[in-house]
mmCIF file of C-alpha atoms in Angstrom:
data_model
loop_
_atom_site.group_PDB
_atom_site.id
_atom_site.type_symbol
_atom_site.label_atom_id
_atom_site.label_comp_id
_atom_site.label_asym_id
_atom_site.label_seq_id
_atom_site.Cartn_x
_atom_site.Cartn_y
_atom_site.Cartn_z
ATOM 1 C CA ASP A 116 0.000 0.000 0.000
ATOM 2 C CA SER A 117 1.500 3.331 -1.024
ATOM 3 C CA THR A 118 -0.089 5.285 1.871
ATOM 4 C CA ILE A 119 1.053 3.005 4.689
ATOM 5 C CA LEU A 120 3.749 5.425 5.831
ATOM 6 C CA GLU A 121 1.179 8.209 6.199
ATOM 7 C CA GLU A 122 -0.778 6.272 8.856
ATOM 8 C CA ARG A 123 -0.178 6.972 12.515
ATOM 9 C CA PRO A 124 1.547 4.232 14.521
ATOM 10 C CA ARG A 125 -0.473 2.153 16.953
ATOM 11 C CA PRO A 126 -0.756 3.475 20.515
ATOM 12 C CA LYS A 127 1.902 2.337 22.994
ATOM 13 C CA ASP A 128 -0.676 0.754 25.304
ATOM 14 C CA GLU A 129 -2.246 -1.326 22.503
ATOM 15 C CA PRO A 130 -1.056 -4.950 22.597
ATOM 16 C CA VAL A 131 0.753 -6.425 19.622
ATOM 17 C CA VAL A 132 -1.665 -9.372 19.512
ATOM 18 C CA LEU A 133 -5.263 -8.215 19.806
ATOM 19 C CA ASN A 134 -8.094 -10.294 21.282
ATOM 20 C CA TRP A 135 -9.534 -11.285 17.905
ATOM 21 C CA MET A 136 -6.063 -12.464 16.873
ATOM 22 C CA TRP A 137 -5.875 -14.732 19.947
ATOM 23 C CA VAL A 138 -9.259 -16.223 19.083
ATOM 24 C CA SER A 139 -8.132 -16.810 15.514
ATOM 25 C CA MET A 140 -4.888 -18.492 16.626
ATOM 26 C CA VAL A 141 -6.677 -20.770 19.100
ATOM 27 C CA LEU A 142 -9.314 -21.756 16.542
ATOM 28 C CA ASN A 143 -6.665 -22.445 13.886
ATOM 29 C CA GLY A 144 -4.764 -24.641 16.316
ATOM 30 C CA ALA A 145 -7.895 -26.494 17.418
ATOM 31 C CA VAL A 146 -9.042 -27.190 13.865
ATOM 32 C CA LEU A 147 -5.575 -28.318 12.775
ATOM 33 C CA SER A 148 -5.248 -30.596 15.822
ATOM 34 C CA LEU A 149 -8.658 -32.138 15.218
ATOM 35 C CA VAL A 150 -7.921 -32.788 11.541
ATOM 36 C CA ILE A 151 -4.527 -34.370 12.253
ATOM 37 C CA ILE A 152 -6.015 -36.603 14.971
ATOM 38 C CA ILE A 153 -8.697 -37.762 12.522
ATOM 39 C CA VAL A 154 -6.033 -38.432 9.874
ATOM 40 C CA TYR A 155 -4.025 -40.442 12.428
ATOM 41 C CA ILE A 156 -7.050 -42.538 13.393
ATOM 42 C CA ILE A 157 -7.816 -43.234 9.732
ATOM 43 C CA ALA A 158 -4.160 -44.162 9.137
ATOM 44 C CA LEU A 159 -4.253 -46.481 12.166
ATOM 45 C CA MET A 160 -7.349 -48.203 10.820
ATOM 46 C CA TYR A 161 -5.715 -48.568 7.399
ATOM 47 C CA TYR A 162 -2.268 -49.796 8.473
ATOM 48 C CA CYS A 163 -3.192 -51.631 11.684
ATOM 49 C CA ASP A 164 -5.912 -53.862 10.257
ATOM 50 C CA GLY A 165 -8.800 -51.752 11.557
ATOM 51 C CA GLN A 166 -7.421 -51.525 15.095
ATOM 52 C CA VAL A 167 -7.225 -48.208 16.921
ATOM 53 C CA MET A 168 -6.626 -49.136 20.557
ATOM 54 C CA GLN A 169 -3.057 -49.684 21.744
ATOM 55 C CA GLU A 170 -3.644 -53.098 23.322
ATOM 56 C CA ALA A 171 -5.117 -54.495 20.102
ATOM 57 C CA ILE A 172 -2.375 -52.963 17.947
ATOM 58 C CA MET A 173 0.392 -54.422 20.102
ATOM 59 C CA GLU A 174 -0.977 -57.921 19.469
ATOM 60 C CA LEU A 175 -0.540 -57.543 15.703
ATOM 61 C CA PRO A 176 2.490 -59.086 14.017
ATOM 62 C CA ASP A 177 5.073 -56.454 13.068
ATOM 63 C CA TYR A 178 3.102 -53.756 14.894
ATOM 64 C CA ASP A 179 6.161 -51.475 15.105
ATOM 65 C CA SER A 180 6.333 -50.871 11.378
ATOM 66 C CA LYS A 181 2.544 -50.508 11.125
ATOM 67 C CA LEU A 182 2.542 -47.851 13.848
ATOM 68 C CA MET A 183 5.480 -46.131 12.181
ATOM 69 C CA ASP A 184 3.556 -45.966 8.904
ATOM 70 C CA ALA A 185 0.485 -44.446 10.584
ATOM 71 C CA ARG A 186 2.624 -41.901 12.443
ATOM 72 C CA THR A 187 4.405 -41.004 9.210
ATOM 73 C CA VAL A 188 1.078 -40.336 7.492
ATOM 74 C CA ALA A 189 -0.017 -38.071 10.354
ATOM 75 C CA PHE A 190 3.305 -36.221 10.388
ATOM 76 C CA ILE A 191 3.348 -35.665 6.627
ATOM 77 C CA SER A 192 -0.242 -34.419 6.823
ATOM 78 C CA LEU A 193 0.772 -31.976 9.538
ATOM 79 C CA VAL A 194 3.729 -30.708 7.518
ATOM 80 C CA TRP A 195 1.597 -30.242 4.388
ATOM 81 C CA ALA A 196 -1.119 -28.463 6.381
ATOM 82 C CA GLU A 197 1.422 -26.078 7.900
ATOM 83 C CA ASN A 198 3.000 -25.402 4.508
ATOM 84 C CA ILE A 199 -0.379 -24.615 2.991
ATOM 85 C CA ARG A 200 -1.314 -22.421 5.968
ATOM 86 C CA ALA A 201 1.975 -20.533 5.698
ATOM 87 C CA TYR A 202 1.492 -20.060 1.961
ATOM 88 C CA CYS A 203 -2.038 -18.723 2.458
ATOM 89 C CA SER A 204 -0.969 -16.395 5.255
ATOM 90 C CA ARG A 205 -0.782 -12.741 4.321
ATOM 91 C CA SER A 206 1.593 -11.569 7.015
#
């Protein structure tokens, strides 16, 4: 914006992060957490033969690699979501 330098600075007593910004950050974090948890549960059901609970998963043969695959899916989903969020961010 070509007129940005003509605007007055914010008051000294005004916080850097306003209340509506806090609400936005908390909601973004909650939605992202919920989506990644859902992705992890779906990945557990896919890789761990439909099992979600730890006791049932630990009885599966080669459960370590199956858990690692589900965790990898959740982590990659988190990384992609953060990259997309950073790309869409304006500031």
